[in-house]
Tab-separated table of C-alpha atoms in Angstrom:
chain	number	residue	atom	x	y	z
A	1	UNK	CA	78.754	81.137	88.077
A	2	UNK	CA	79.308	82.900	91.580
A	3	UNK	CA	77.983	86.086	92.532
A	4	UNK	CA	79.960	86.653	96.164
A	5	UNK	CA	83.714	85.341	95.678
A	6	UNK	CA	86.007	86.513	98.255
A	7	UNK	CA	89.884	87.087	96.837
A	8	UNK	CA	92.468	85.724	100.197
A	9	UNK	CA	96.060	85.779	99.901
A	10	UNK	CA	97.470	82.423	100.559
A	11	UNK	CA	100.702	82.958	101.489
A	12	UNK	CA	102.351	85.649	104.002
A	13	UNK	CA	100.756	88.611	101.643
A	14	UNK	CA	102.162	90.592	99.286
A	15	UNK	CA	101.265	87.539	96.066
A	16	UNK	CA	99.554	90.710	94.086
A	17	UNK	CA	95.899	90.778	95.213
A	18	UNK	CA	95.487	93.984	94.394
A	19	UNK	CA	96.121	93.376	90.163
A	20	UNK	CA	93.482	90.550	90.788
A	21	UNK	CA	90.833	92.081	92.349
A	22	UNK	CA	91.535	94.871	89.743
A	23	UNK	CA	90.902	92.628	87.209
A	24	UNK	CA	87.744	91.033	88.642
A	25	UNK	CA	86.331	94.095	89.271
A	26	UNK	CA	85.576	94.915	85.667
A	27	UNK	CA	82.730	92.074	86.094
A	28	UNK	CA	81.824	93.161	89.621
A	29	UNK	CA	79.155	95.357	90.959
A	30	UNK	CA	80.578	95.617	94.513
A	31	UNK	CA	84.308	96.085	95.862
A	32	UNK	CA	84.443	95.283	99.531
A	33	UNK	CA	87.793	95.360	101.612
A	34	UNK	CA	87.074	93.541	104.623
A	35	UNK	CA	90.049	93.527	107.201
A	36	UNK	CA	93.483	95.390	107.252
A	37	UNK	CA	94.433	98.856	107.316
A	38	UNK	CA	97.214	101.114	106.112
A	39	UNK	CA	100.323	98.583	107.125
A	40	UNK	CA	98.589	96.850	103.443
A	41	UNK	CA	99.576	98.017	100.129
A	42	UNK	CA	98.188	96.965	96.530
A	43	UNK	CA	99.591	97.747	93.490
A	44	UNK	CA	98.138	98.398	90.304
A	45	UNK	CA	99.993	98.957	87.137
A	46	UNK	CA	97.738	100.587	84.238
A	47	UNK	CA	99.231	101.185	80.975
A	48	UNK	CA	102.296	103.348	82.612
A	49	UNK	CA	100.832	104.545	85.703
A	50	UNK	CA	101.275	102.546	88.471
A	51	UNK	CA	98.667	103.381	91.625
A	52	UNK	CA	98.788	102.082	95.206
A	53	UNK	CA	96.305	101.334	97.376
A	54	UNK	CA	96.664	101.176	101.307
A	55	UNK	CA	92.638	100.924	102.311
A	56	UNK	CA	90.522	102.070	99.163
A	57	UNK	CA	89.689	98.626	97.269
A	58	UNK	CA	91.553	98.931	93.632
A	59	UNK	CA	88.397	98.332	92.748
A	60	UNK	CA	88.238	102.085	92.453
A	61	UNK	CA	89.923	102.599	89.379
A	62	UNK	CA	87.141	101.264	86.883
A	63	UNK	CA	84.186	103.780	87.312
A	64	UNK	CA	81.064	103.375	88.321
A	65	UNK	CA	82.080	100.055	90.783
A	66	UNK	CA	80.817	100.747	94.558
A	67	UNK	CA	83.699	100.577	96.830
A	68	UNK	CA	83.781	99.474	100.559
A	69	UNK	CA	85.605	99.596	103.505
A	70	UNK	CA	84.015	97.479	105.653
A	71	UNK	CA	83.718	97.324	109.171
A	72	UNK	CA	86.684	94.343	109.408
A	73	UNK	CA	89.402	97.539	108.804
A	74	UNK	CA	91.176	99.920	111.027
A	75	UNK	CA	90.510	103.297	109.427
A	76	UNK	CA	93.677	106.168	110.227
A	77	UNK	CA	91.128	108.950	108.370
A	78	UNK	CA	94.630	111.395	107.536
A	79	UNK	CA	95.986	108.562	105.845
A	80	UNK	CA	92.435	107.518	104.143
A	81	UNK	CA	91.982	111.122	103.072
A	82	UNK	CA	95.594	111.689	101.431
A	83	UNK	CA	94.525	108.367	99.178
A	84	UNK	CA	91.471	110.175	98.097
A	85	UNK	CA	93.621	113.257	97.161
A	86	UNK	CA	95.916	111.907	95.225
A	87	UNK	CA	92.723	109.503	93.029
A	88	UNK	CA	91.187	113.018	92.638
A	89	UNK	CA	94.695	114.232	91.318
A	90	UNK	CA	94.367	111.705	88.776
A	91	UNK	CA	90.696	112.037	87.949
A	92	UNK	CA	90.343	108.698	89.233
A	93	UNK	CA	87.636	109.453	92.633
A	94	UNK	CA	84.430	109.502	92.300
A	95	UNK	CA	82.470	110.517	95.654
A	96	UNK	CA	79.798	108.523	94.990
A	97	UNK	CA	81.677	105.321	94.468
A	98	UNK	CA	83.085	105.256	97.822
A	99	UNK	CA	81.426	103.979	101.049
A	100	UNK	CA	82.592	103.466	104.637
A	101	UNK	CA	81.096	101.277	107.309
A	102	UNK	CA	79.776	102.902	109.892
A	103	UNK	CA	81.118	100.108	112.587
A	104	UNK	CA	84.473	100.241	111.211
A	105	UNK	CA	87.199	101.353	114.037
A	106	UNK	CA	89.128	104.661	113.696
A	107	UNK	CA	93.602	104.223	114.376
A	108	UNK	CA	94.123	106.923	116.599
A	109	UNK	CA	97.481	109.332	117.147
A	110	UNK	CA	98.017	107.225	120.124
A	111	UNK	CA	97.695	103.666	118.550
A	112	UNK	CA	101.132	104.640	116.333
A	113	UNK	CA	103.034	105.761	119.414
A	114	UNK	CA	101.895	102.594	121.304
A	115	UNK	CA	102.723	100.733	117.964
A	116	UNK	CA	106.198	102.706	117.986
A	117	UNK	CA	107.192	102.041	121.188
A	118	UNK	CA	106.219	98.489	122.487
A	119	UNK	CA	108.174	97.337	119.534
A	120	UNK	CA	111.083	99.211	120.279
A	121	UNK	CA	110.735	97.750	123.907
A	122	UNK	CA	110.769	94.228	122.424
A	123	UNK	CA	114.241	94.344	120.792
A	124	UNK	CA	115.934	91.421	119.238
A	125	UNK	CA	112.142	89.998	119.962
A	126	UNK	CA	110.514	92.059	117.732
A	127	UNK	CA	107.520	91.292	115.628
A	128	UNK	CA	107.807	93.625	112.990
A	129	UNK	CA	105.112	95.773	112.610
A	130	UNK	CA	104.766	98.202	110.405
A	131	UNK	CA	104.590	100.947	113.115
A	132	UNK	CA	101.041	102.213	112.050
A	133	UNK	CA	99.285	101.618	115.068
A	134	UNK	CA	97.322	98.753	113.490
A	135	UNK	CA	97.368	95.869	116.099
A	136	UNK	CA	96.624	98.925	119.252
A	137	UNK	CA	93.934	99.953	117.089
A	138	UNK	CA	92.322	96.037	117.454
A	139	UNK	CA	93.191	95.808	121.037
A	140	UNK	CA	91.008	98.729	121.857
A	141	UNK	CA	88.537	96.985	119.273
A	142	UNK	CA	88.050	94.027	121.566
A	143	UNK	CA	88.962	95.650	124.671
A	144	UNK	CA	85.604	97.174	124.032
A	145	UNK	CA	87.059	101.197	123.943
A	146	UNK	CA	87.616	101.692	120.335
A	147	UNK	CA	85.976	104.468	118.765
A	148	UNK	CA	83.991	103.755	115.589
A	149	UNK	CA	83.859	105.985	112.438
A	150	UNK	CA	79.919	106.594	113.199
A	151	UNK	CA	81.416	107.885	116.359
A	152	UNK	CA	82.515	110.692	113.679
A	153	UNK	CA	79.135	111.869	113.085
A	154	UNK	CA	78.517	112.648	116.810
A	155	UNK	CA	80.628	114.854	118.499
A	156	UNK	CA	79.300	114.231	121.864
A	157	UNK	CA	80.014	110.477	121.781
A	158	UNK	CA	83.541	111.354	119.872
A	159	UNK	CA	84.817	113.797	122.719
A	160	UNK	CA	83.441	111.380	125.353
A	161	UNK	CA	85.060	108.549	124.529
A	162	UNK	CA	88.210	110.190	123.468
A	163	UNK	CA	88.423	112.015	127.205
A	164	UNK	CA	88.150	108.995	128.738
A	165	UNK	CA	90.619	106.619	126.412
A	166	UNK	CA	93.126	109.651	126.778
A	167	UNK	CA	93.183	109.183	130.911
A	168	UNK	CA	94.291	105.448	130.054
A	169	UNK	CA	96.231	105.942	127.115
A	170	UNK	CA	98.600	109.103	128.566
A	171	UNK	CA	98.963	107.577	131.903
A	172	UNK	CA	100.726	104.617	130.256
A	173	UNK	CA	101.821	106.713	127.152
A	174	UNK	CA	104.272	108.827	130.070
A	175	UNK	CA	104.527	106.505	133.022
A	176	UNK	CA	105.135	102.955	131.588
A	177	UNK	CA	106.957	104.173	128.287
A	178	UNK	CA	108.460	107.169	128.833
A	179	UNK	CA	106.922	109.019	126.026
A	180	UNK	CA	104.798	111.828	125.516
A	181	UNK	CA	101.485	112.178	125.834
A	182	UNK	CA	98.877	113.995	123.911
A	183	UNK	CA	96.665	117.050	124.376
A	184	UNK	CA	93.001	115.808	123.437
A	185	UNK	CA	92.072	119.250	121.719
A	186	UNK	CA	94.266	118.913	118.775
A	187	UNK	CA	92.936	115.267	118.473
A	188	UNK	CA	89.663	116.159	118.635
A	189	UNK	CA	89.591	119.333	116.324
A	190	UNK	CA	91.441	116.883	114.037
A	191	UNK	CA	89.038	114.082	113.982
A	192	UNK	CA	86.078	116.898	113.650
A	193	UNK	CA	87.823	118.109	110.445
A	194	UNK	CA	88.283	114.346	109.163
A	195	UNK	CA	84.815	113.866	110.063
A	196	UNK	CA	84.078	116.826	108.094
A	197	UNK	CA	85.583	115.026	104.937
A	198	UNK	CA	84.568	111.589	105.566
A	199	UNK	CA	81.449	112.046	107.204
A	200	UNK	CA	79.393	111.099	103.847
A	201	UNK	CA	80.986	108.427	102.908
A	202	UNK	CA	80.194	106.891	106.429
A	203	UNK	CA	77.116	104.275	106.148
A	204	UNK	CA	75.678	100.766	106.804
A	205	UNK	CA	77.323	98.894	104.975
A	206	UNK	CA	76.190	95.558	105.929
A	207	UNK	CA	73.010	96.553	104.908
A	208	UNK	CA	74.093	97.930	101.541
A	209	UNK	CA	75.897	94.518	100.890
A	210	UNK	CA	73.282	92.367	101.767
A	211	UNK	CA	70.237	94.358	99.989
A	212	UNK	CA	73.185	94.062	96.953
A	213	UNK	CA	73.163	90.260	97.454
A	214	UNK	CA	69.464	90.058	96.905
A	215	UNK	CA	69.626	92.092	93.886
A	216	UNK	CA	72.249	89.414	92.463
A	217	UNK	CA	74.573	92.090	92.401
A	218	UNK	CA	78.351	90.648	91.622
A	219	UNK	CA	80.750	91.274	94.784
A	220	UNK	CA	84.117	90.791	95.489
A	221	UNK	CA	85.395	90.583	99.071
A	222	UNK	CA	89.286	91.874	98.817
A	223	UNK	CA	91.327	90.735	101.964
A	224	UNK	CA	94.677	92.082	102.598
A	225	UNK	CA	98.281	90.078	103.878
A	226	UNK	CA	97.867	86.939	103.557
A	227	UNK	CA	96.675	83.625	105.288
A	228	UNK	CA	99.835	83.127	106.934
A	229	UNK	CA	99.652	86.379	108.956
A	230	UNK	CA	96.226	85.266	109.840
A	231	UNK	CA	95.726	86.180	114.092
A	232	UNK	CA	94.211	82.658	114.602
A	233	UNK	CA	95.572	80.488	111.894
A	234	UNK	CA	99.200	82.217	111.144
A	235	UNK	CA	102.715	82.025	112.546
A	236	UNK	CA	101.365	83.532	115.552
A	237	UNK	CA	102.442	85.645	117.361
A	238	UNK	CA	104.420	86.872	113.948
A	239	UNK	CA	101.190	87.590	112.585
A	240	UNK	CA	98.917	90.616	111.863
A	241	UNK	CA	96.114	91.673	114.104
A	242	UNK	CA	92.984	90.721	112.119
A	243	UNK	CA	91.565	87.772	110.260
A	244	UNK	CA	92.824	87.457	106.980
A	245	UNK	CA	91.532	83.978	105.708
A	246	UNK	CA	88.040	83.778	103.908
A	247	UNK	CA	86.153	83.085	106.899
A	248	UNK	CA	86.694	87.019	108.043
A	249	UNK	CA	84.897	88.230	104.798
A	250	UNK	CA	81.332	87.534	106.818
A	251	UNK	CA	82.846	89.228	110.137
A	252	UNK	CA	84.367	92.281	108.002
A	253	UNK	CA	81.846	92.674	105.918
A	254	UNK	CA	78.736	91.827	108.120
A	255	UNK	CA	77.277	89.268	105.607
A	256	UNK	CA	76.613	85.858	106.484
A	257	UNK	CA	78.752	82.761	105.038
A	258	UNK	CA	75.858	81.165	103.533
A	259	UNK	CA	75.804	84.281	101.175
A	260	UNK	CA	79.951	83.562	100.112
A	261	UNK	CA	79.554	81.571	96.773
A	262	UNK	CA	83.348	80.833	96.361
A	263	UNK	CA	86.864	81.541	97.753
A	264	UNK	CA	89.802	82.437	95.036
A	265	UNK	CA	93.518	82.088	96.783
A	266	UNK	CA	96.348	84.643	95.539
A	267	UNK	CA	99.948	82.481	95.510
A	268	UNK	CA	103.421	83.791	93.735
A	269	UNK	CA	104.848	81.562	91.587
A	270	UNK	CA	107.606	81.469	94.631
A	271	UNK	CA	107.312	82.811	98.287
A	272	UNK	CA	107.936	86.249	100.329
A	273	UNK	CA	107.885	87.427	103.561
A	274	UNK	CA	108.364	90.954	105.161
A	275	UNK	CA	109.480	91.192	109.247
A	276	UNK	CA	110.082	88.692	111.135
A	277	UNK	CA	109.069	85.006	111.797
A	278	UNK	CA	109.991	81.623	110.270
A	279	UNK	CA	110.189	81.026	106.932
A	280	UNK	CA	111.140	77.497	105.520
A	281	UNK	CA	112.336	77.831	102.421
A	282	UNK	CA	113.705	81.529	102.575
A	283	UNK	CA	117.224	81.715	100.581
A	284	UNK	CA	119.730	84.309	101.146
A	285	UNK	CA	123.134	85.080	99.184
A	286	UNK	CA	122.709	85.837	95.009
A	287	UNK	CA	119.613	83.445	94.810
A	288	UNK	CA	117.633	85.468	96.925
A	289	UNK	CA	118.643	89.076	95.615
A	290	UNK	CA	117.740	87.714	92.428
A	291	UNK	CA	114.282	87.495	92.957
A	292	UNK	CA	114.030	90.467	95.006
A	293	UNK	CA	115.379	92.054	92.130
A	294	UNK	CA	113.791	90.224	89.184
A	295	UNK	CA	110.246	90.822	91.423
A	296	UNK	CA	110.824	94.189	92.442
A	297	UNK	CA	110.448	92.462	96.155
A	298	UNK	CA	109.626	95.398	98.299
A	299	UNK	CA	106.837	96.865	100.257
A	300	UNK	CA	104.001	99.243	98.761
A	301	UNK	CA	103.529	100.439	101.872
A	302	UNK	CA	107.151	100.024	103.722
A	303	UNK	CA	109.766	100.211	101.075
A	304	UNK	CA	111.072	97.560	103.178
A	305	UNK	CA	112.890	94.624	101.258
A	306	UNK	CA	110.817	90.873	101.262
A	307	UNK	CA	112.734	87.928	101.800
A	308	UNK	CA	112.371	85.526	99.317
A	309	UNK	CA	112.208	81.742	98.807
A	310	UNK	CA	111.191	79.205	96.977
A	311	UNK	CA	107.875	78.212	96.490
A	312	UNK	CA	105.931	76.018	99.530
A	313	UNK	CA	103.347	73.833	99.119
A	314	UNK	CA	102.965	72.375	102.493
A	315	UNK	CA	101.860	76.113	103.312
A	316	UNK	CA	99.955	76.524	100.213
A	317	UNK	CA	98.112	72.889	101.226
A	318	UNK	CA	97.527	74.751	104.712
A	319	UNK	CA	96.184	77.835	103.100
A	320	UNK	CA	93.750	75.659	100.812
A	321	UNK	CA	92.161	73.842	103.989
A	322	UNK	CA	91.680	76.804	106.367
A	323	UNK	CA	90.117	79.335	103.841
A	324	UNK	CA	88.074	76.237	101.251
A	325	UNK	CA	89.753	77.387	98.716
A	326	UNK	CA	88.005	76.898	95.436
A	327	UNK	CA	90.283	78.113	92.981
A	328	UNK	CA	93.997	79.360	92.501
A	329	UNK	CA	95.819	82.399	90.671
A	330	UNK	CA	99.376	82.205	90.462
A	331	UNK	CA	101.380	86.100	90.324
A	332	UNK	CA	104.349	86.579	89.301
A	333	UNK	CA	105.453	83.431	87.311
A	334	UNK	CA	108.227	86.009	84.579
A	335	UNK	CA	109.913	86.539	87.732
A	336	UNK	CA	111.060	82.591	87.447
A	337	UNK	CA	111.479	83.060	83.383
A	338	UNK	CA	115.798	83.543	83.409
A	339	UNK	CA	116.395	80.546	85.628
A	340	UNK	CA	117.980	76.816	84.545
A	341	UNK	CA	116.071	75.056	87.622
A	342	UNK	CA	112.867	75.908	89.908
A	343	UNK	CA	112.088	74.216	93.195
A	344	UNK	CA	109.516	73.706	95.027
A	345	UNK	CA	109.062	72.515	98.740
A	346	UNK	CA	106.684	69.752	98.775
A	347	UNK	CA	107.883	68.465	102.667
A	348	UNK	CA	109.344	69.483	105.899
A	349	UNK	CA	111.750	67.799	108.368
A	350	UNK	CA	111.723	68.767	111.833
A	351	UNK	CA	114.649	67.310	113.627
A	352	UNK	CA	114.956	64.444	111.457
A	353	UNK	CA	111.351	63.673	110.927
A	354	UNK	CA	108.724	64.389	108.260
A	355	UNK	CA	106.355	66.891	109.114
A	356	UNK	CA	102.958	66.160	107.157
A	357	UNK	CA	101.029	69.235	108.104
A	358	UNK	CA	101.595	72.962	108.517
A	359	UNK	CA	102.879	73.622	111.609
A	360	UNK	CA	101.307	77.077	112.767
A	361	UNK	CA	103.315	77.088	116.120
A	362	UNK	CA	106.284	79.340	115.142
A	363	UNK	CA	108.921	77.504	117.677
A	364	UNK	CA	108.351	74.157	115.739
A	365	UNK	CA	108.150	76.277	112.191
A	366	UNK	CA	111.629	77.715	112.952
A	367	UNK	CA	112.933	74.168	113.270
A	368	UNK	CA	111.849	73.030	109.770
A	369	UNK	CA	113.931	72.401	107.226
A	370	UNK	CA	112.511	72.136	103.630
A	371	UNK	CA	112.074	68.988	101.217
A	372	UNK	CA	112.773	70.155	97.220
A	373	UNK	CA	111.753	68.685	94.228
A	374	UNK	CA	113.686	70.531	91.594
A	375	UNK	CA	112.232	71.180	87.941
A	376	UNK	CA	113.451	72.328	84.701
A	377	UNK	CA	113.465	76.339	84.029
A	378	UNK	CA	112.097	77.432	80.661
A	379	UNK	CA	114.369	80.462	80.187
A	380	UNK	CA	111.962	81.788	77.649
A	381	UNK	CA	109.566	84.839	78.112
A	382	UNK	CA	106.496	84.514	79.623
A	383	UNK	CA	105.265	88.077	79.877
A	384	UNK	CA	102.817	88.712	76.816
A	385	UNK	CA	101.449	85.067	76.271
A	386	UNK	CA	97.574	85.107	76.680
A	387	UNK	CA	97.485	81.223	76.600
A	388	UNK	CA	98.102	78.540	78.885
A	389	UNK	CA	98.923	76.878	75.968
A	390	UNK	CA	100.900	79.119	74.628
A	391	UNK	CA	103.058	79.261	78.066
A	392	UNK	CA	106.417	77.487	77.554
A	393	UNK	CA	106.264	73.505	77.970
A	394	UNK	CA	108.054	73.433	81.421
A	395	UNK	CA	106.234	76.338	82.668
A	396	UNK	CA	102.919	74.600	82.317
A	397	UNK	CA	104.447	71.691	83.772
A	398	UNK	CA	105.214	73.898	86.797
A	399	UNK	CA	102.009	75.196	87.074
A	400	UNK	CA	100.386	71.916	86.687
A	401	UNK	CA	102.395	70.557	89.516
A	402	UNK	CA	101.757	73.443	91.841
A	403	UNK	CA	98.071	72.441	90.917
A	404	UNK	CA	98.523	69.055	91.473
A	405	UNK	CA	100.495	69.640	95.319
A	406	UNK	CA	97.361	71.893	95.756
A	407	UNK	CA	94.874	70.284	95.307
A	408	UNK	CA	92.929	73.446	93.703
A	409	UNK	CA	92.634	74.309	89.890
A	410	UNK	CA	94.724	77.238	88.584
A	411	UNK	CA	91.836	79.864	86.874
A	412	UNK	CA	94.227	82.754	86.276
A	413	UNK	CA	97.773	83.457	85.901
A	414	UNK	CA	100.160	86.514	85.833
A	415	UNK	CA	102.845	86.996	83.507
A	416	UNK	CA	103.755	90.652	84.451
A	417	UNK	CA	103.287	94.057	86.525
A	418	UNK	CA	100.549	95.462	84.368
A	419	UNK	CA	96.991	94.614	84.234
A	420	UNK	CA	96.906	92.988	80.512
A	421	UNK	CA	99.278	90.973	82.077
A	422	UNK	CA	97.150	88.225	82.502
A	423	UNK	CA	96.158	84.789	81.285
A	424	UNK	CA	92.729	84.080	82.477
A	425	UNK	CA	91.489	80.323	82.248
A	426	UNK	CA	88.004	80.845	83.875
A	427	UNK	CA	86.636	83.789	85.635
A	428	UNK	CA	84.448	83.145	88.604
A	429	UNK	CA	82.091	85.330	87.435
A	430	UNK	CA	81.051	83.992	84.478
């Protein structure tokens, strides 16, 4: 049994993390996003009502389970504060529920312009960010200027720091892009009434999490995107800003990896990506606005349409290594239940040869070209079955082989949007 599991996506994000951690959190104690910020969405289908999450851990909707955002996330408060609004619409927020590291860094107005902008400038070689001044956010992180949510709580330090990132910021804002800059008393007066809101939620968090471990208090560490998109181990630079693999639980979190009892990787039954960068075995034409369609293949957060491919288990292999994976759930597998074959990439060729690793260098990704092994489609409902082995023959014979190319046992599978929709062969936590 493992009290500290941390939940990684293990593919370019978007395999359904959120309906996971959802359902893990009924045996947790402890909810704690570590990394990410509002360019993430999670989706959570209950009974009718479907919720999504862009920085609260889903976590939130079962009562009486301590949420955190730890200090891994970029925090834009406006957008943190409409998610609280519309949970407290729904009866769903419960103040004391929710806590926010104090050492977690605050996105401010001028991050999204910078955001906005550069990528404009970039043209045809865009990255594709989401525009919500995510990655800016983490370059003032680590260029050692970022203000801090406990920066909140003292308006002194808050008015300081903003004065003086404002006389950087506006100087490039108007000179270098040609944009307008901003007036630092509506920021501040802002940020004073977000602080107002937020201000206590705001606490050590670290500590919190670590007295929690000692109590043998069940936690779950909820990344966001996906291993893929990871700054150091992705298809850089068509990558996100922050660590997403397992080893940026500890740095997000501010717990140490000797406390991390096991690592669970989140994998569709196939493979998406949004914005730009390679992508192997994307399709295009009817086969991929099938899946779109069949998936519902489009951003929480964005609205913007995934590609879609078939499913890659040299990336998967990748994914396993670089985050020690020690178990696999597979989402989405009814989206696969109306075709005659499935395929799954199980090689690359790179100008004629055979690749045997992951290649994380995007100009040698872009040259790959796929290796399939095709399999026969069940065309038979999935959705409903509570049973592995109840799942139709060649369906388990998918799975197994996923498994198999993975190296990592399968503990959980999903068989539709909603949160019964679930076979679960072994839960960590018990």
């Amino acid at each position: 049994m493992a009290n500290s599991i941390v939940i990684v996506g293990a593919q370019w994000g978007d395999e359904g993390k959120g309906k996971i951690v959802d359902i893990l959190s009924e045996k947790a104690d402890i909810v704690a996003r570590f990394q990410g910020g509002n360019n993430a969405g999670h989706t959570v289908i209950v009974g009718s009502e479907k919720h999504v999450f862009h920085l609260i851990p889903s976590g939130i909707l079962h009562k009486g389970k301590i949420c955190i955002i730890g200090d891994g996330v970029v925090i834009d408060p406006e957008v943190l504060i409409q998610e609280i609004e519309v949970l407290k619409s729904k009866g769903l927020f419960h103040p004391e529920d929710l806590f926010i590291s104090k050492d977690a860094h605050l996105i401010m107005p001028y991050h999204k312009k910078l955001d906005v902008a550069r990528e404009r400038l970039r043209g045809r070689g865009k990255i594709g960010t989401t525009g919500r001044g995510i990655g800016p956010a983490y370059e003032d992180k680590v260029g050692r200027c970022g203000i801090k949510c406990a920066d909140l709580l003292n308006e002194t330090d808050f008015r300081l720091k903003l004065k003086n990132n404002l006389m950087e910021k506006n100087h490039y804002i108007k000179n270098i892009l040609h944009e307008e800059g901003f007036e630092m008393h509506k920021i501040y007066h802002d940020y004073m009434h977000y602080a107002s809101i937020l201000g206590p939620h705001i606490k050590n968090t670290s500590k919190l999490l670590n007295d929690s471990i000692k109590a043998k208090k069940k936690i779950l560490y909820e990344g966001a995107q996906g291993t893929l998109l990871d700054i150091d181990h992705g298809t850089y630079p068509y990558v996100t800003s922050s660590s997403t693999v397992a080893g940026g639980a500890c740095t997000g979190s501010g717990v140490g990896p000797t406390r991390i009892d096991s690592v669970i990787g989140i994998t569709k039954a196939y493979a998406t990506r949004v914005g730009e960068g390679p992508f192997p075995t994307e399709l295009d034409g009817a086969e991929a606005d099938k899946l779109r369609e069949q998936g519902a293949e489009y951003g929480a957060t964005t609205g913007r349409p995934r590609r879609c491919g078939w499913f890659d288990a040299v990336a998967l292999r990748y994914a396993a290594r670089v985050n020690g994976l020690d178990g696999l759930v597979v989402t989405k597998l009814d989206v696969l239940d109306n075709l005659d074959k499935v395929y799954i990439c199980n090689g690359y060729t790179c100008e004629g040869s055979p690749m045997e690793e992951f290649p994380s260098e995007s100009s040698i990704l872009f040259k790959c070209e796929p290796v399939y092994e095709a399999m026969p489609g069940w065309n038979a409902p999935t959705t409903g079955v509570k049973k592995f082995a109840d799942l139709p023959p060649n369906a388990q014979k998918y799975l197994k082989r996923l498994e198999e190319l993975a190296d990592v046992k399968i503990i959980m599978v999903s068989v539709g949007a909603s949160r019964n929709d679930a076979i679960i062969i072994s839960n960590p936590f018990e």
